[in-house]
Structure formats: C-alpha cells, structure tokens
PDB file of C-alpha atoms in Angstrom:
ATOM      1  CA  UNK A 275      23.287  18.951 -13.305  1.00  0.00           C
ATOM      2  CA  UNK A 276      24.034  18.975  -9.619  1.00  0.00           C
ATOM      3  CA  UNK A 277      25.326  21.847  -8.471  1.00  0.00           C
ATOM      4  CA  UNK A 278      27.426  20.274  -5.633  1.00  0.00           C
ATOM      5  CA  UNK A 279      29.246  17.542  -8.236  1.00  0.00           C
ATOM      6  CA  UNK A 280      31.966  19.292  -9.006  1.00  0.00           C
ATOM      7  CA  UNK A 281      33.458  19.820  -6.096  1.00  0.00           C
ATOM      8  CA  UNK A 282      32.906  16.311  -5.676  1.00  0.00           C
ATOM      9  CA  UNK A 283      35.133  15.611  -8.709  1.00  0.00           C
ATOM     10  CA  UNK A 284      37.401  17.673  -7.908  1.00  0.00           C
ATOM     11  CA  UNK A 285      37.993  16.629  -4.307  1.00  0.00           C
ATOM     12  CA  UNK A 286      38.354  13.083  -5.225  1.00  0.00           C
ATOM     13  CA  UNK A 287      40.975  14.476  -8.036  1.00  0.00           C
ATOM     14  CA  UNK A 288      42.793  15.764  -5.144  1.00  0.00           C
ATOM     15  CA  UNK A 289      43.459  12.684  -3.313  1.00  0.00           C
ATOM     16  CA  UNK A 290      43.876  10.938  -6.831  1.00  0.00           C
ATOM     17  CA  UNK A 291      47.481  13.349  -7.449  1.00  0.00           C
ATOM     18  CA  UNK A 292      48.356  12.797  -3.683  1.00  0.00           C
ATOM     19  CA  UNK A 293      48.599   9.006  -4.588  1.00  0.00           C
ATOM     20  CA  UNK A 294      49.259   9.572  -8.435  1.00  0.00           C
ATOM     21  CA  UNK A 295      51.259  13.309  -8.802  1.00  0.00           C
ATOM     22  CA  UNK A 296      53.171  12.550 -12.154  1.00  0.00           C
ATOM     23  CA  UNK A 297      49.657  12.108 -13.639  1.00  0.00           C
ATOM     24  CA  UNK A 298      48.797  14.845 -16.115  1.00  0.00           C
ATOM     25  CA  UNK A 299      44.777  14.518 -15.556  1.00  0.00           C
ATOM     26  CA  UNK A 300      42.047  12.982 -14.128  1.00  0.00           C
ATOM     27  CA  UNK A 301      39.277  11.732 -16.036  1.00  0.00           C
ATOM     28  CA  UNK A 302      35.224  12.344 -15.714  1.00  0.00           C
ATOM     29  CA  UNK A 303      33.793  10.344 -18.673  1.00  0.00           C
ATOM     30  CA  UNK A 304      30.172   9.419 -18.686  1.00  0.00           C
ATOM     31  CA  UNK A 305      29.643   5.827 -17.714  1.00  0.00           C
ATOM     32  CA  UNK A 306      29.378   2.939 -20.599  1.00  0.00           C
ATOM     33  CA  UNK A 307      25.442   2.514 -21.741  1.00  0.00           C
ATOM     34  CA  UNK A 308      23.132   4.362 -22.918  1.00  0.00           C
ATOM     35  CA  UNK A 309      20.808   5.788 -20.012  1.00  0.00           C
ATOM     36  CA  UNK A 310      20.675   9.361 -19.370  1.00  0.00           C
ATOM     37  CA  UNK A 311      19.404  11.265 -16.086  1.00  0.00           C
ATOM     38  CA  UNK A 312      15.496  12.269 -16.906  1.00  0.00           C
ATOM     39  CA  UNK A 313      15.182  14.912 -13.949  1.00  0.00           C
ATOM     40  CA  UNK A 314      14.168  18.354 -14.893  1.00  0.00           C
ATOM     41  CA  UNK A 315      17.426  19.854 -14.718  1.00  0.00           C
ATOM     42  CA  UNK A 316      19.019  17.881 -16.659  1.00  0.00           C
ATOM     43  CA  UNK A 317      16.443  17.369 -18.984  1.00  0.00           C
ATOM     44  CA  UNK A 318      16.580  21.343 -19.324  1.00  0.00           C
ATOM     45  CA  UNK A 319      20.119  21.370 -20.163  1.00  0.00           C
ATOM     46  CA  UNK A 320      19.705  18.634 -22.827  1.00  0.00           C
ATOM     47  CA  UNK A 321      17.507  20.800 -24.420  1.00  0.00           C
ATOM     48  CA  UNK A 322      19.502  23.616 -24.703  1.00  0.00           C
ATOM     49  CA  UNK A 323      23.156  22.327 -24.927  1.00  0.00           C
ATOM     50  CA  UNK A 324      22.091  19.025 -26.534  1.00  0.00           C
ATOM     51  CA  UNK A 325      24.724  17.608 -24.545  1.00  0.00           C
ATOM     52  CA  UNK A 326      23.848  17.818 -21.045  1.00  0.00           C
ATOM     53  CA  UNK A 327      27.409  16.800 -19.765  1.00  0.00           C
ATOM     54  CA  UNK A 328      29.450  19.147 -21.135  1.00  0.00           C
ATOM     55  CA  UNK A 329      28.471  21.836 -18.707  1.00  0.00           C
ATOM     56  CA  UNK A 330      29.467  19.522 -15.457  1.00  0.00           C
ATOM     57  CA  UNK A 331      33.135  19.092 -17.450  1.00  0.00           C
ATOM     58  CA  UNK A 332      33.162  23.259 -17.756  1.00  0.00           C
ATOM     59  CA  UNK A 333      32.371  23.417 -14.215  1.00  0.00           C
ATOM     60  CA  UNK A 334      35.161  20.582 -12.935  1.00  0.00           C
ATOM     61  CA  UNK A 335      37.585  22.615 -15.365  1.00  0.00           C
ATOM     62  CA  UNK A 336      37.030  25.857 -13.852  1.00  0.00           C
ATOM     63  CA  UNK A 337      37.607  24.531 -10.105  1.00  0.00           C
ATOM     64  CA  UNK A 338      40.536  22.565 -11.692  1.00  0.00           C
ATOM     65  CA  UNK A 339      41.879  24.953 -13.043  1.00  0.00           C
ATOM     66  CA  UNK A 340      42.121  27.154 -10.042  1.00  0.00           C
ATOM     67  CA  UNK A 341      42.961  24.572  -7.454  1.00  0.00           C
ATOM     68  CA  UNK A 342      45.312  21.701  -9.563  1.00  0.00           C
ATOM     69  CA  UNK A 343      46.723  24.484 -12.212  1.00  0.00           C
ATOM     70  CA  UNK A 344      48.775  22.658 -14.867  1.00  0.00           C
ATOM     71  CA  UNK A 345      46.033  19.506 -14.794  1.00  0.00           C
ATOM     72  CA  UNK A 346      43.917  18.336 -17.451  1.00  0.00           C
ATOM     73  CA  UNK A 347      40.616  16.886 -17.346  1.00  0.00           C
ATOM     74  CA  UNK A 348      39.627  14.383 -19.296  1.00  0.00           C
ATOM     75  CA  UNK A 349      36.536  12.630 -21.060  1.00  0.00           C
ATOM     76  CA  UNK A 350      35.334  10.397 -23.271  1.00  0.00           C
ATOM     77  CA  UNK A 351      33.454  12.139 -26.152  1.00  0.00           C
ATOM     78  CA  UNK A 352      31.296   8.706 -26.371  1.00  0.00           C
ATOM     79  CA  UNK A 353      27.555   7.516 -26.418  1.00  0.00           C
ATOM     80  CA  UNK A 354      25.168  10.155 -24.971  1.00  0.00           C
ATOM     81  CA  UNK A 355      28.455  12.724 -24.579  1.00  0.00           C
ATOM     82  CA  UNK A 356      29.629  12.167 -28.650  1.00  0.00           C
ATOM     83  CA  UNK A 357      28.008  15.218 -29.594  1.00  0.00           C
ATOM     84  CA  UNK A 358      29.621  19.169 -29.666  1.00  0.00           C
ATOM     85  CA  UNK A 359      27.528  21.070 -27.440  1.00  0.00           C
ATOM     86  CA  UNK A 360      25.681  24.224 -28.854  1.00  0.00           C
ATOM     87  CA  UNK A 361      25.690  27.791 -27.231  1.00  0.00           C
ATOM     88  CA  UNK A 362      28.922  26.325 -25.158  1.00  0.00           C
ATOM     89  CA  UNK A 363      32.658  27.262 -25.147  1.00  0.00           C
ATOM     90  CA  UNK A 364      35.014  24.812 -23.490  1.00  0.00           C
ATOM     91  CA  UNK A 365      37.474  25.184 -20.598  1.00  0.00           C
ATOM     92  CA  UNK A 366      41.201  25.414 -21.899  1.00  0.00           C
ATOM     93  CA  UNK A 367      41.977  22.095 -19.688  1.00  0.00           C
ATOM     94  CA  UNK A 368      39.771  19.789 -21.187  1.00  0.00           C
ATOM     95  CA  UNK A 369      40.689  17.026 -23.201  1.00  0.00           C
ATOM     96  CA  UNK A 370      38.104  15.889 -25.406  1.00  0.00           C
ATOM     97  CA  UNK A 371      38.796  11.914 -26.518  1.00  0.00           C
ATOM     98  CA  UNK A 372      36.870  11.944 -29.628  1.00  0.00           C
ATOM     99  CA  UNK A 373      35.016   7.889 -29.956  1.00  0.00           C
ATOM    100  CA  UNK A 374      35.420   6.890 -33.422  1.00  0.00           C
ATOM    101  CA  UNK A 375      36.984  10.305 -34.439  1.00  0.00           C
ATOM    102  CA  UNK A 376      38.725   9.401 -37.460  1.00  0.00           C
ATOM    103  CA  UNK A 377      35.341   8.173 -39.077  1.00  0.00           C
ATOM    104  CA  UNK A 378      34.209  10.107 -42.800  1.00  0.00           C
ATOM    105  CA  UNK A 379      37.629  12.412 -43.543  1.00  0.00           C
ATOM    106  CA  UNK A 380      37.882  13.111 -39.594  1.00  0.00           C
ATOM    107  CA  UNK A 381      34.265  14.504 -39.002  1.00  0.00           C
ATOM    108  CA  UNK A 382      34.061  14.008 -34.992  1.00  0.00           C
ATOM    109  CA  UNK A 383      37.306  15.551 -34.601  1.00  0.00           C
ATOM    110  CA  UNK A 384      36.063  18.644 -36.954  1.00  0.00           C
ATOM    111  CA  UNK A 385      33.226  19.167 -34.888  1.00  0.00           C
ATOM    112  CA  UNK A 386      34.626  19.018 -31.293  1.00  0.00           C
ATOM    113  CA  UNK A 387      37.038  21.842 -33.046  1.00  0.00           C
ATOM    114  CA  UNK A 388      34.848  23.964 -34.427  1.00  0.00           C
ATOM    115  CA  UNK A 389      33.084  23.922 -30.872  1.00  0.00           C
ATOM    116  CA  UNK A 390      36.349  25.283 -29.606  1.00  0.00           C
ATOM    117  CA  UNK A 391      37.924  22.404 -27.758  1.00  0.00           C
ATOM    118  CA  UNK A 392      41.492  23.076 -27.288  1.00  0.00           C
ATOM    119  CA  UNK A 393      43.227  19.683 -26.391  1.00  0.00           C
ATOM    120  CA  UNK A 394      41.814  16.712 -28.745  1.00  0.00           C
ATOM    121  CA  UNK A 395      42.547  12.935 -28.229  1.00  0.00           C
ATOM    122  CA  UNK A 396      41.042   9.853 -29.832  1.00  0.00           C
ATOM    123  CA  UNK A 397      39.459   6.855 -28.476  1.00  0.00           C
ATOM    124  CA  UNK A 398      38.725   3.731 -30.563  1.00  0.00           C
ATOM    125  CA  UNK A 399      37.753   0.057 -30.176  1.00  0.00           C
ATOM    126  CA  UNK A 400      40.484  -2.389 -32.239  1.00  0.00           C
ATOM    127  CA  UNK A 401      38.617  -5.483 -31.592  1.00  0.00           C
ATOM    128  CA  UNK A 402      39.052  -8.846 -33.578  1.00  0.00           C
ATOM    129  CA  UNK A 403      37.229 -11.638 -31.724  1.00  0.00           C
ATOM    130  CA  UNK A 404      33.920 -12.020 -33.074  1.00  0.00           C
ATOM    131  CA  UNK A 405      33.920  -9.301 -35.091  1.00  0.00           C
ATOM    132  CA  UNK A 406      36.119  -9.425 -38.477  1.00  0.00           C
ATOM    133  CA  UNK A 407      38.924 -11.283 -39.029  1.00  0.00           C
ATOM    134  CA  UNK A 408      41.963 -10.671 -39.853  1.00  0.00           C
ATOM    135  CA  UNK A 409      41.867  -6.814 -39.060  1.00  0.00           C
ATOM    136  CA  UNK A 410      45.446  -5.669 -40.015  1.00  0.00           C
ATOM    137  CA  UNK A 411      45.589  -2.186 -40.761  1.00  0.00           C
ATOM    138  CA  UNK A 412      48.560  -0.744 -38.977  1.00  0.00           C
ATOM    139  CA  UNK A 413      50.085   1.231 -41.687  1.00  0.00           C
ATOM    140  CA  UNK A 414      46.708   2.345 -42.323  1.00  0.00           C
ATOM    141  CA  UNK A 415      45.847   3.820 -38.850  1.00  0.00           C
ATOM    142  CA  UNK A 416      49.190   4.940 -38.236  1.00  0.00           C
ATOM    143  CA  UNK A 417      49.134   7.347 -41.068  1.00  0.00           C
ATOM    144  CA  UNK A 418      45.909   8.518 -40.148  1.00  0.00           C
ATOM    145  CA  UNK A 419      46.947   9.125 -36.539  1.00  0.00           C
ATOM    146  CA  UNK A 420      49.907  10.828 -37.345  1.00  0.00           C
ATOM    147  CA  UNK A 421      47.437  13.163 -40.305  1.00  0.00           C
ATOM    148  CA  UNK A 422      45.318  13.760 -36.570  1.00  0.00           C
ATOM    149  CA  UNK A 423      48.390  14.395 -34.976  1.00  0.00           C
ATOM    150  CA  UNK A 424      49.256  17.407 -37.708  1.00  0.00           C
ATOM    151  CA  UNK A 425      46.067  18.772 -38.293  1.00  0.00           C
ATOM    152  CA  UNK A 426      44.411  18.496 -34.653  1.00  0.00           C
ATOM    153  CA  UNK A 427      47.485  18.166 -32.394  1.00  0.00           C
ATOM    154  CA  UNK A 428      46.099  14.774 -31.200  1.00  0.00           C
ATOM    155  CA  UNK A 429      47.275  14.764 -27.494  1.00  0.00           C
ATOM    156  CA  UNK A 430      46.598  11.049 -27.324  1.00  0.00           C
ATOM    157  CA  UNK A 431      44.509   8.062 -27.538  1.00  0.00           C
ATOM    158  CA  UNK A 432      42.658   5.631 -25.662  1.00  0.00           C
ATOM    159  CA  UNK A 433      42.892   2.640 -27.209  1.00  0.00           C
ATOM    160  CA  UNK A 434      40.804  -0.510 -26.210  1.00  0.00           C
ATOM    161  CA  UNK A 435      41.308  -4.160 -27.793  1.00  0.00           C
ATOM    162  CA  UNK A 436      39.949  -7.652 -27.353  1.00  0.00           C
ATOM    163  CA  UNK A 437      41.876  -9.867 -29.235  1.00  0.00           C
ATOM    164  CA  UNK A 438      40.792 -13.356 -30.166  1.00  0.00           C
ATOM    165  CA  UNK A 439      44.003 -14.684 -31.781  1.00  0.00           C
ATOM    166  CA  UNK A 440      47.151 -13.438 -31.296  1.00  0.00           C
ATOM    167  CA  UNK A 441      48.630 -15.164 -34.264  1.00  0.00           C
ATOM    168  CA  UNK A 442      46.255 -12.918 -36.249  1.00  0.00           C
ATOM    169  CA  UNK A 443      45.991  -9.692 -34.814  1.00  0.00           C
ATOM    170  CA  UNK A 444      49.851  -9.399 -32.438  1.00  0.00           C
ATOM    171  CA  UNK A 445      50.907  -7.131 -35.645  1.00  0.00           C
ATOM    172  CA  UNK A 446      48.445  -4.804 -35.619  1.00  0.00           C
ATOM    173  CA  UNK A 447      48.136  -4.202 -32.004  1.00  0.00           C
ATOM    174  CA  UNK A 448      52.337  -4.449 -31.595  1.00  0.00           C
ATOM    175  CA  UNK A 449      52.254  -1.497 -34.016  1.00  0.00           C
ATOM    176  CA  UNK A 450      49.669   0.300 -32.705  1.00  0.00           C
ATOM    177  CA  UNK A 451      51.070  -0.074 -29.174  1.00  0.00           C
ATOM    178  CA  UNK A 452      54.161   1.691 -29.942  1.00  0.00           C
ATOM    179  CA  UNK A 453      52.777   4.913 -31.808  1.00  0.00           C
ATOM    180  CA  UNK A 454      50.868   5.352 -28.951  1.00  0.00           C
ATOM    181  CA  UNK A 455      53.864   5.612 -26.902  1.00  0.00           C
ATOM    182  CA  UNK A 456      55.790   6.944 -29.947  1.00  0.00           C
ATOM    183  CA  UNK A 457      53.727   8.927 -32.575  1.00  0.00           C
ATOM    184  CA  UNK A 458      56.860   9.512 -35.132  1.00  0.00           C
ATOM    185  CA  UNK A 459      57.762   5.862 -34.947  1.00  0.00           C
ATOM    186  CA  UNK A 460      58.043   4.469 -39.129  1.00  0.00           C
ATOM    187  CA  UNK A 461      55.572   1.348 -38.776  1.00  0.00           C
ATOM    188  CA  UNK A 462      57.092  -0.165 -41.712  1.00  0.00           C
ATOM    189  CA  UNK A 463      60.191  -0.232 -39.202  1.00  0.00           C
ATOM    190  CA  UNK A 464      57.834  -1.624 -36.715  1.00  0.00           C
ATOM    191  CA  UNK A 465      56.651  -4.178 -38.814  1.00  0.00           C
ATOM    192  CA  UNK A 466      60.683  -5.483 -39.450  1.00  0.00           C
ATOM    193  CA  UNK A 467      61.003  -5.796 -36.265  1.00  0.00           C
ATOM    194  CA  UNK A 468      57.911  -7.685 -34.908  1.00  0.00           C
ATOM    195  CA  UNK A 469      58.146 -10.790 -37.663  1.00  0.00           C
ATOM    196  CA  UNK A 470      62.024 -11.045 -37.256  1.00  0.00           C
ATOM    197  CA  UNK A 471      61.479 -11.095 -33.646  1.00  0.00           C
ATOM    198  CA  UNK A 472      58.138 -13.116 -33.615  1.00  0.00           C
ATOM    199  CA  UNK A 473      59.188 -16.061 -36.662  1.00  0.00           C
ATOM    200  CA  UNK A 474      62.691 -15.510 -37.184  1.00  0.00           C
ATOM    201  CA  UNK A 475      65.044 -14.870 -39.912  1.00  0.00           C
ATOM    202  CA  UNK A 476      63.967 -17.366 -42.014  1.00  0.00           C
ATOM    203  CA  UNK A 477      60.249 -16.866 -41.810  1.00  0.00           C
ATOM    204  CA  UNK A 478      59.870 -13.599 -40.820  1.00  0.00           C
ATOM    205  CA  UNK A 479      59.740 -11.844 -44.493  1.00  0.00           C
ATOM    206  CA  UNK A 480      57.400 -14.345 -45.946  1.00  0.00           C
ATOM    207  CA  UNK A 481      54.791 -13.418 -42.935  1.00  0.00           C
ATOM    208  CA  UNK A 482      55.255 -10.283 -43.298  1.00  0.00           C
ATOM    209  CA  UNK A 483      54.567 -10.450 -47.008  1.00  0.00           C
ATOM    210  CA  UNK A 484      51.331 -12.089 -46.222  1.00  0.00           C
ATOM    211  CA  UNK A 485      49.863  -9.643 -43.783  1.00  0.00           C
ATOM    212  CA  UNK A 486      51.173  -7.098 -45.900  1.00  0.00           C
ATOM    213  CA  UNK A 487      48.767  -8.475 -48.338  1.00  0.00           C
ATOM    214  CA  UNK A 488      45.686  -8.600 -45.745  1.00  0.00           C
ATOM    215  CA  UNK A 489      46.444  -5.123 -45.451  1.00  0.00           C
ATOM    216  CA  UNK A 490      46.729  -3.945 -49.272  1.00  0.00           C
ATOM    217  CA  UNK A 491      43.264  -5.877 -49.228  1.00  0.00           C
ATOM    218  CA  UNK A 492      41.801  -4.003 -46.358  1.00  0.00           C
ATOM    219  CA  UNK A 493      43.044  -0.706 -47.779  1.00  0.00           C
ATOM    220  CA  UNK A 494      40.553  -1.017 -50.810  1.00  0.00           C
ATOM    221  CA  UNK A 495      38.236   0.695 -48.917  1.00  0.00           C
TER     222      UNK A 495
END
C-alpha cells in the first residue's frame, strides 16, 4: 500500500527492457509464503478489496502503461493474491497467471474473468518426487489447456516441475514442454515421437502402450 512502490516497479522495469527489450512484460508477483503486511493501510485495503495486492498491480499498470506502452505486467494469482478482488476493475495490461486455474470445470479462471481481467495465463505445479507416482497425464492437460486456450484466450503458462525420475515422468513433462511453446501441437504426435526417439523402434510402441495405460488409469477421475 505504499504510495511510492510503483514507481519503484516501474523504474526497475525500465532498466529490466534496457537489458531485456524483446521481453513482452515484467512481472510483480507476491513473494512465495504465506505472510501478509499487517500495517493499517494495508490492513484497510484487505478489508475492502479482499485482496490487498491487486490495487499496487492497477497502479504499476497505469504508470506502465503510459511510460512502456505495448508491455504487460504480470503476476501470479497465488497464495494471499489467488482471490478476484471486489469493488476493483483491472488495468488492460495485466496478466493474471491463475495458480491451479483449471481446478472444478475451470473455477479460478471464471472468477478472475468475471472480475474483468483481460489477459489470463495459468500457473501450475507438475511435481512427481514425493508426491504421486507415476503422474502421466499429458493428453489429459493438453486438452484442457487448449479448452483454456478457446474459452479464456490463455496467453500462457508458468509451469514449474520437480521431477524425481525421469524414466517416469520425461513423457509428461516432454509433452507438456512443447504445448507450452506450441499450443496446437497433437500430443498424440508428441507422444510418437518421444518413445521412438527415447527407446527406439523396437521398444518404443510397447512403452508407449504402457504409459498410455497409466494414463487411461489416471483419467478415471
């Protein structure tokens, strides 16, 4: 709620395009945890807004917008900054990464929309390691980005993974990869090409037929 941030952000985006100019935005994301500012002004526009950041992201846009036209800002809709703000509009150059977006028929994505954000991404953790595995879904999450991609015009996604085995989870994240970079890719084509490349001619069909199976399985529900 400092009044003097953002023209802090926005000078440090400054020298960020001298070094980086083909860059299409600069991000202002919250940091990763779960503490929040407690000082009156900020717990005042908590209160109102319910999310208190939201209004610092307006305020970088505006400044933005006026002195780096044709530059996006972006931020993580995450932790204490998931939530639409109430009573706000937001700027026309802010890209809203939506955490965990995708979750109960796109919900998260609904909502930052119906707040009126303009320019809607996705970010998402694809982690094996200790969590479950085999996770191999890549059919799976392709359609739905490319469903995000119709109905929200997903402008991209920040993807994060941690992978404990490549053996198990190179598919998934080899798929995933490339729709990032390529959102009309055909990840059954994907698939062909990774377990021909990866085991071969002679082994590549039978692997594939196995993690198409781990997939089929996953896809129950």
């Amino acid at each position: 709620s400092n009044p003097d941030l953002p023209a802090l952000a926005v000078r440090w985006a400054h020298e960020y395009f001298r070094r980086y100019p083909d860059k299409i935005g600069f991000p202002v994301s919250v940091n990763d945890g779960v503490t929040e500012c407690q000082c009156r002004d900020c717990r005042a526009v908590r209160a109102v807004h319910r999310n208190a950041y939201v209004p610092f992201y307006n305020a970088v846009g505006r400044l933005a917008a006026r002195e780096l036209p044709g530059k996006w800002v972006g931020f993580l809709a995450y932790g204490n900054a998931a939530e639409p703000p109430v009573g706000l509009a937001l700027g026309s150059n802010l890209l809203v990464q939506v955490m965990n977006g995708l979750l109960d028929g796109m919900a998260p994505l609904k909502a930052w929309r119906a707040a009126g954000a303009g320019k809607l991404g996705l970010s998402d953790y694809h982690f094996g390691r200790e969590y479950v595995v085999p996770r191999h879904y890549p059919r799976i999450m392709g359609a739905a980005w490319k469903q995000a991609r119709r109905e929200f015009g997903l402008a991209g996604i920040n993807l994060s993974a941690a992978m404990r085995s490549w053996w198990y989870e190179g598919p998934r994240v080899y798929v995933l990869n490339e729709l990032v970079w390529d959102i009309a890719a055909d990840p059954d084509a994907l698939l062909d090409d990774y377990f021909l490349a990866f085991y071969g001619a002679a082994a590549g069909p039978p692997m594939r037929r196995f993690f198409d199976r781990i997939e089929d399985i996953y896809g129950r529900r």
